[in-house]
Short mmCIF file of N, CA and C in Angstrom, two decimals:
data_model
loop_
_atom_site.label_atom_id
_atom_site.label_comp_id
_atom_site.label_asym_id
_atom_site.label_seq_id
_atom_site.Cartn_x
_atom_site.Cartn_y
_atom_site.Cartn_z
N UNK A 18 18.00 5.53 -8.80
CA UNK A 18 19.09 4.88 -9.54
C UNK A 18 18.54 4.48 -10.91
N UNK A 19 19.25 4.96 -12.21
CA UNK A 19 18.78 4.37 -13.76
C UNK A 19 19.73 3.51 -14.14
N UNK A 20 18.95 2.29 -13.93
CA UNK A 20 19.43 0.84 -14.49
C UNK A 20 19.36 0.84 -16.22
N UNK A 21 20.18 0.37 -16.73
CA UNK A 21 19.88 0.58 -18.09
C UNK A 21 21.00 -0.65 -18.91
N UNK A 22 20.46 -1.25 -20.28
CA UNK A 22 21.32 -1.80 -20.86
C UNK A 22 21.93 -0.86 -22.02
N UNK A 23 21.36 -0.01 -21.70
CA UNK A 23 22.22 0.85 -23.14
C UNK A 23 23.31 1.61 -23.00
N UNK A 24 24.78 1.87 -23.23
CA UNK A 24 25.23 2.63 -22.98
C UNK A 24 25.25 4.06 -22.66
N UNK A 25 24.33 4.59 -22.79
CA UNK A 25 23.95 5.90 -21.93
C UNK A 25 22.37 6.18 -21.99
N UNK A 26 22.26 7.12 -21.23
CA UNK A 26 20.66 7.43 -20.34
C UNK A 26 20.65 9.28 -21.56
N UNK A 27 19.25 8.94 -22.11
CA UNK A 27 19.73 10.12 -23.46
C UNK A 27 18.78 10.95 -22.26
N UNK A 28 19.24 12.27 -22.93
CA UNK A 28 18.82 13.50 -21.98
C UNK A 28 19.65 13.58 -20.34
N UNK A 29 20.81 12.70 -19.86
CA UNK A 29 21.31 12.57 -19.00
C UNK A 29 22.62 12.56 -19.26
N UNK A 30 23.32 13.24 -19.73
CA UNK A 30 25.08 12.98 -19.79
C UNK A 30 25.50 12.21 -18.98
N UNK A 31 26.29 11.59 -18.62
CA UNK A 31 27.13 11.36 -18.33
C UNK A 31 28.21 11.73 -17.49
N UNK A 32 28.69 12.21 -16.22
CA UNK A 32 29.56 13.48 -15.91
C UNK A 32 31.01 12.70 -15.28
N UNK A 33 30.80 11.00 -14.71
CA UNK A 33 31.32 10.73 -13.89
C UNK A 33 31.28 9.01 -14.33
N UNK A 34 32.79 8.62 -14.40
CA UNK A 34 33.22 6.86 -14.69
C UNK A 34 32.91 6.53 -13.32
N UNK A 35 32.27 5.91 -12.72
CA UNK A 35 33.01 5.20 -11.12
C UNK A 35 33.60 3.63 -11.08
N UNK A 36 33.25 3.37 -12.18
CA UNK A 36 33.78 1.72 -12.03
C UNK A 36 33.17 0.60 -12.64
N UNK A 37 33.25 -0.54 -12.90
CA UNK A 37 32.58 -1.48 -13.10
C UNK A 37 32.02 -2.36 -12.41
N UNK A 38 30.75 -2.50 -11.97
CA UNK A 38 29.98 -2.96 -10.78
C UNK A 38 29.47 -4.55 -11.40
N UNK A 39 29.99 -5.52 -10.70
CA UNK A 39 29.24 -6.89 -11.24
C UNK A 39 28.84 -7.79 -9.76
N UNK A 40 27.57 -8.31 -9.82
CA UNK A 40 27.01 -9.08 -8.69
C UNK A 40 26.68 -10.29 -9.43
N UNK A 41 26.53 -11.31 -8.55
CA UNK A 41 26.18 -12.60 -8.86
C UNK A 41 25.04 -13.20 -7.61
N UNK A 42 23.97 -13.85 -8.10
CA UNK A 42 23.45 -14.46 -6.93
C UNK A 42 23.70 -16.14 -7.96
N UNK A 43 23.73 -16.79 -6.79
CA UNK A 43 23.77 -18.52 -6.85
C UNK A 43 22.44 -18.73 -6.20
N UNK A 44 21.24 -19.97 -6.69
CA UNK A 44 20.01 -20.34 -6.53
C UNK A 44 20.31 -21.97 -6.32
N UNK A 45 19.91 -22.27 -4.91
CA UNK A 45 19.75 -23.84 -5.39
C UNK A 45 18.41 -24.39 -6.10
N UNK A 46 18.74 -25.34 -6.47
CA UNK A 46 17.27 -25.78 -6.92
C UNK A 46 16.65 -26.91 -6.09
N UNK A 47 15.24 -26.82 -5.55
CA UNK A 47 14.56 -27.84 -5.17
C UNK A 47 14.18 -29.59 -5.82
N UNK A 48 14.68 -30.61 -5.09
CA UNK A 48 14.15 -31.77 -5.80
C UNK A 48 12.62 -31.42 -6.18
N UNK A 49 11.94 -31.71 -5.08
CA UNK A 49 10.38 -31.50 -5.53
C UNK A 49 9.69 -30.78 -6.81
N UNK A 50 10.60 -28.89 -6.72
CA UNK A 50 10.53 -28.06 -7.95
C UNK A 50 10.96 -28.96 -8.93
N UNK A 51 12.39 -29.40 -8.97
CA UNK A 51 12.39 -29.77 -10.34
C UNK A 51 11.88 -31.17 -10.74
N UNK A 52 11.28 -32.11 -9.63
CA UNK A 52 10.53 -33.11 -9.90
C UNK A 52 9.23 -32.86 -11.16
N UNK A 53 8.19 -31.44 -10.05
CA UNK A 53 7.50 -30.88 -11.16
C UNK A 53 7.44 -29.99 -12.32
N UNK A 54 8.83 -29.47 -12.31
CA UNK A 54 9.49 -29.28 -13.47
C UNK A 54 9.90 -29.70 -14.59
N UNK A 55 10.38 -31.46 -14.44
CA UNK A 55 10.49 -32.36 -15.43
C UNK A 55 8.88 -33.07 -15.70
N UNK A 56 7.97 -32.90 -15.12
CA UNK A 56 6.47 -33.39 -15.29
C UNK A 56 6.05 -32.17 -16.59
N UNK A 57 6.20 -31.03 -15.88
CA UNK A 57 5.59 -29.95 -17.38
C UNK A 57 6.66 -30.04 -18.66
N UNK A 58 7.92 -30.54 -18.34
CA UNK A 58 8.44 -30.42 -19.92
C UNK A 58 8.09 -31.52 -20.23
N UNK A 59 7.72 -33.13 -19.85
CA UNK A 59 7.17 -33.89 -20.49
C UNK A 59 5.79 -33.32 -20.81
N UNK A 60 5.15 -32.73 -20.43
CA UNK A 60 3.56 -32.60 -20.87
C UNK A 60 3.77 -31.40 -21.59
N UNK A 61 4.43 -30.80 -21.44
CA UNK A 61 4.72 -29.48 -22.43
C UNK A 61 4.40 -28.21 -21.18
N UNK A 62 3.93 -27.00 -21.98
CA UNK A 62 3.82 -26.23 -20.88
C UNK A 62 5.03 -24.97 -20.11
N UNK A 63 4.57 -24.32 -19.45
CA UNK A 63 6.11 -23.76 -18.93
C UNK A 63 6.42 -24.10 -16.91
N UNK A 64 7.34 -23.87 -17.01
CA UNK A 64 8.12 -24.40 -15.68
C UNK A 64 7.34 -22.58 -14.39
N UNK A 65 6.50 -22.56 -14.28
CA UNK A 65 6.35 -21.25 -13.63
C UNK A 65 7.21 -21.77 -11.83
N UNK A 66 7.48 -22.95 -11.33
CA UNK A 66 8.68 -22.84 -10.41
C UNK A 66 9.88 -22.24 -10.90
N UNK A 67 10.22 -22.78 -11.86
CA UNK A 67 11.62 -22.57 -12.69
C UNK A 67 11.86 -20.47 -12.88
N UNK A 68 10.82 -20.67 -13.34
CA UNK A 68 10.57 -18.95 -13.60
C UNK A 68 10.41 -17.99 -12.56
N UNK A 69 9.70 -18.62 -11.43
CA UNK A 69 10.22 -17.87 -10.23
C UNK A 69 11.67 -17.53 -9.80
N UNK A 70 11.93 -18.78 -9.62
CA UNK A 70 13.25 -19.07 -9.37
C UNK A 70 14.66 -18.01 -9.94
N UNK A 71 14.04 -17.84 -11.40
CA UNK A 71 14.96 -17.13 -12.27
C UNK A 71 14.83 -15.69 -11.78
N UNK A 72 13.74 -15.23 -11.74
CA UNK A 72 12.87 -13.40 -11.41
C UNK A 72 13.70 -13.53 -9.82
N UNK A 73 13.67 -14.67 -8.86
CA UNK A 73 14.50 -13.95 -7.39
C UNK A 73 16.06 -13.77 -7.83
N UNK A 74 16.17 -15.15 -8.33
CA UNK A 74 17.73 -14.75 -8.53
C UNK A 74 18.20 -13.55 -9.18
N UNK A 75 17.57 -12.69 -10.93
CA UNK A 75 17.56 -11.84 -11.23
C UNK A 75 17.21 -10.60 -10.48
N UNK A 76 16.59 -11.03 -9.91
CA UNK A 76 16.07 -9.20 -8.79
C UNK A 76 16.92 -9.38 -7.68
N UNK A 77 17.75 -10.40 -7.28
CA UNK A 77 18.02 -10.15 -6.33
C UNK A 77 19.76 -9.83 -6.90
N UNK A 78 20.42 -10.34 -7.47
CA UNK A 78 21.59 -9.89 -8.25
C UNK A 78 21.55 -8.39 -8.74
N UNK A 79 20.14 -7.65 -9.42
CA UNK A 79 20.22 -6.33 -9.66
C UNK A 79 20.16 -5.53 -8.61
N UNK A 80 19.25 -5.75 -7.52
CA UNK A 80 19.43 -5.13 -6.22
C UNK A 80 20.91 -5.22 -5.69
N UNK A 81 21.52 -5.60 -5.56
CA UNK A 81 23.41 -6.03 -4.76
C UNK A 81 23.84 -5.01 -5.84
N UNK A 82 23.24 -5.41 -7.37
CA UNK A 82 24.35 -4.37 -8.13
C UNK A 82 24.33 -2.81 -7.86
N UNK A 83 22.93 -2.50 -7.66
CA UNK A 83 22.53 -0.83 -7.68
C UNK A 83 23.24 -0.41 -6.41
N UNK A 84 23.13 -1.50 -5.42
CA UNK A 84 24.05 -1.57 -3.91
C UNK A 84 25.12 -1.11 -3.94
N UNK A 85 26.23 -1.82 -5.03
CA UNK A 85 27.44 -1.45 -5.30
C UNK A 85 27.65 -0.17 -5.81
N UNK A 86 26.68 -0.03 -6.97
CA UNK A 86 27.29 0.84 -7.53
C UNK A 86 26.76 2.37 -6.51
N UNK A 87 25.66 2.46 -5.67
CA UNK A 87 25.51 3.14 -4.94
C UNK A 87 26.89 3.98 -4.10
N UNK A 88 27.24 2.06 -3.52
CA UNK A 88 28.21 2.51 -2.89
C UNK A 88 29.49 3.35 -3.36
N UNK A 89 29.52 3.15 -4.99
CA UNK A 89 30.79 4.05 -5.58
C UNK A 89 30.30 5.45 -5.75
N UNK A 90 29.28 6.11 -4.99
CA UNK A 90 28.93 7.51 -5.44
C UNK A 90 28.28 7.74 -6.49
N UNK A 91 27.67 6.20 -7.24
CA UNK A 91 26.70 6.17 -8.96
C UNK A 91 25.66 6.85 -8.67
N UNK A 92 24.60 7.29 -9.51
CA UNK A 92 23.48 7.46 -9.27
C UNK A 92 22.90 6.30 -10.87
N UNK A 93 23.79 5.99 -11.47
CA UNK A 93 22.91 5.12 -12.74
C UNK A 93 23.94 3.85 -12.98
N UNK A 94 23.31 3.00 -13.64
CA UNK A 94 24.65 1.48 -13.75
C UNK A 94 24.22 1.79 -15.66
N UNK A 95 24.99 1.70 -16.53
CA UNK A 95 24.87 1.75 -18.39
C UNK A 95 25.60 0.67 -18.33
N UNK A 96 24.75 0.04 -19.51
CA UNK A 96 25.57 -1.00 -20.33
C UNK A 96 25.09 -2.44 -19.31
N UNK A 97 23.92 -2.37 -18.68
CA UNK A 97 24.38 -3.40 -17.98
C UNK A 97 23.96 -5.20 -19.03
N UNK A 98 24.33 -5.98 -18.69
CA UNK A 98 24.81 -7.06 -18.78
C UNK A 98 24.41 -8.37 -18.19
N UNK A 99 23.25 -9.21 -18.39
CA UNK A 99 22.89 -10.27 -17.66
C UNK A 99 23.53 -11.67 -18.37
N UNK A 100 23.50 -12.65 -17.49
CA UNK A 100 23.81 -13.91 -18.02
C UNK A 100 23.94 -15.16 -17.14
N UNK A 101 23.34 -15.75 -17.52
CA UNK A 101 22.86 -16.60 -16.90
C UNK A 101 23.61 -18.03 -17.11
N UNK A 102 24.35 -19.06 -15.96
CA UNK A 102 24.89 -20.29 -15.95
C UNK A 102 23.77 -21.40 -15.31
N UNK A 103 24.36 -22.41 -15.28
CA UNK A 103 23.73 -23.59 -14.54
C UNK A 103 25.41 -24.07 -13.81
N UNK A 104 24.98 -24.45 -12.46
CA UNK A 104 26.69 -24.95 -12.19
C UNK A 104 26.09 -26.02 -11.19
N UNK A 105 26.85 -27.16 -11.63
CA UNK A 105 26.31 -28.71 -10.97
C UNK A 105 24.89 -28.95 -12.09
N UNK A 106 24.76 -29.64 -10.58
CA UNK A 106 23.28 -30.09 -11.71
C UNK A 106 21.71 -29.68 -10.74
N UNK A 107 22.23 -28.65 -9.80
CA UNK A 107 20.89 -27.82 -9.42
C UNK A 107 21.19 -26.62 -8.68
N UNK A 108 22.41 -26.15 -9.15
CA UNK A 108 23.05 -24.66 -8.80
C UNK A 108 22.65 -23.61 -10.24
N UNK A 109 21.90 -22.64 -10.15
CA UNK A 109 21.57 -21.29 -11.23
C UNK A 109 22.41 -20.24 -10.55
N UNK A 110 23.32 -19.60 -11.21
CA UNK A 110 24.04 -18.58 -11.20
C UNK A 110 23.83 -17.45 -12.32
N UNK A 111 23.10 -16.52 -11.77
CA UNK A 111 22.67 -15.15 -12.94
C UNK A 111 24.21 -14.17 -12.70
N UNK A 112 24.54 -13.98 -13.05
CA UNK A 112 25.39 -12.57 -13.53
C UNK A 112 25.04 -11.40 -13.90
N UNK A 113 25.50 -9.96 -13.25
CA UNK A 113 25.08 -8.96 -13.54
C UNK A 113 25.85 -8.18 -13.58
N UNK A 114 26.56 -7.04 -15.01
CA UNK A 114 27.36 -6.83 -14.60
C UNK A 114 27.13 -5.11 -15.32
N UNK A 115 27.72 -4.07 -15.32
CA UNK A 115 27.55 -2.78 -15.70
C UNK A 115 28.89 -2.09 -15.46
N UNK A 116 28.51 -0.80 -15.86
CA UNK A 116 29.66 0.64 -15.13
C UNK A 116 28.70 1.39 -14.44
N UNK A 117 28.96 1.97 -13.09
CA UNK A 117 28.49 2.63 -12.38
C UNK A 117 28.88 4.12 -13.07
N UNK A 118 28.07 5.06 -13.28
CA UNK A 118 28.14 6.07 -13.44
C UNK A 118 27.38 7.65 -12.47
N UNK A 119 27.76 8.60 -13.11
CA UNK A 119 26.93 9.60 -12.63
C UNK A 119 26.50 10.52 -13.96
N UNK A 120 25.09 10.50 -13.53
CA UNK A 120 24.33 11.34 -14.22
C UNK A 120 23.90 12.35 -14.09
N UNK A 121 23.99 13.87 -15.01
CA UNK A 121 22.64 15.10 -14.43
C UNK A 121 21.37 14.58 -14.72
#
């Protein structure tokens, strides 16, 4: 499967629309994580809980998408589309969204 943000895969036409494929994963967040999460932004530094956190939710939202678009007969997702919310005050919601296509 060719994941891609660009609207098309060069040397691969294009042959086949199947749809627009969008997944979402929701992450809770840990007190403890973000206990030591607010310790490194006072000391400076980066959040490597926080950053985990982001890489499952992201891999796991692109995996469901390639899923979908599998399931429409794709062999590639173009154009795809990330974005990322906060909802409450320890819910992360990534967004993923594309067109399933087929490629030679």
């Amino acid at each position: 499967m060719i994941l891609t943000t660009t609207n098309t895969v060069e040397g691969h036409p294009i042959t086949a629309y199947k749809g627009i494929v969008v997944r979402e994963a929701i992450m809770g967040a840990n007190i403890v994580r973000d206990f030591f999460a607010s310790v490194t932004d006072v000391i400076g530094g980066r959040s490597g809980a926080y950053e985990t956190k982001l890489k499952d939710a992201r891999d796991e939202a692109m995996a469901e998408l390639e899923d979908r678009a599998r399931a429409k007969g794709a062999n590639a997702v173009v154009g795809i589309d990330l974005d990322y919310e906060v909802i409450g005050d320890s819910m992360l919601m990534v967004s993923v969204s594309g067109t399933a296509v087929t490629v030679t």
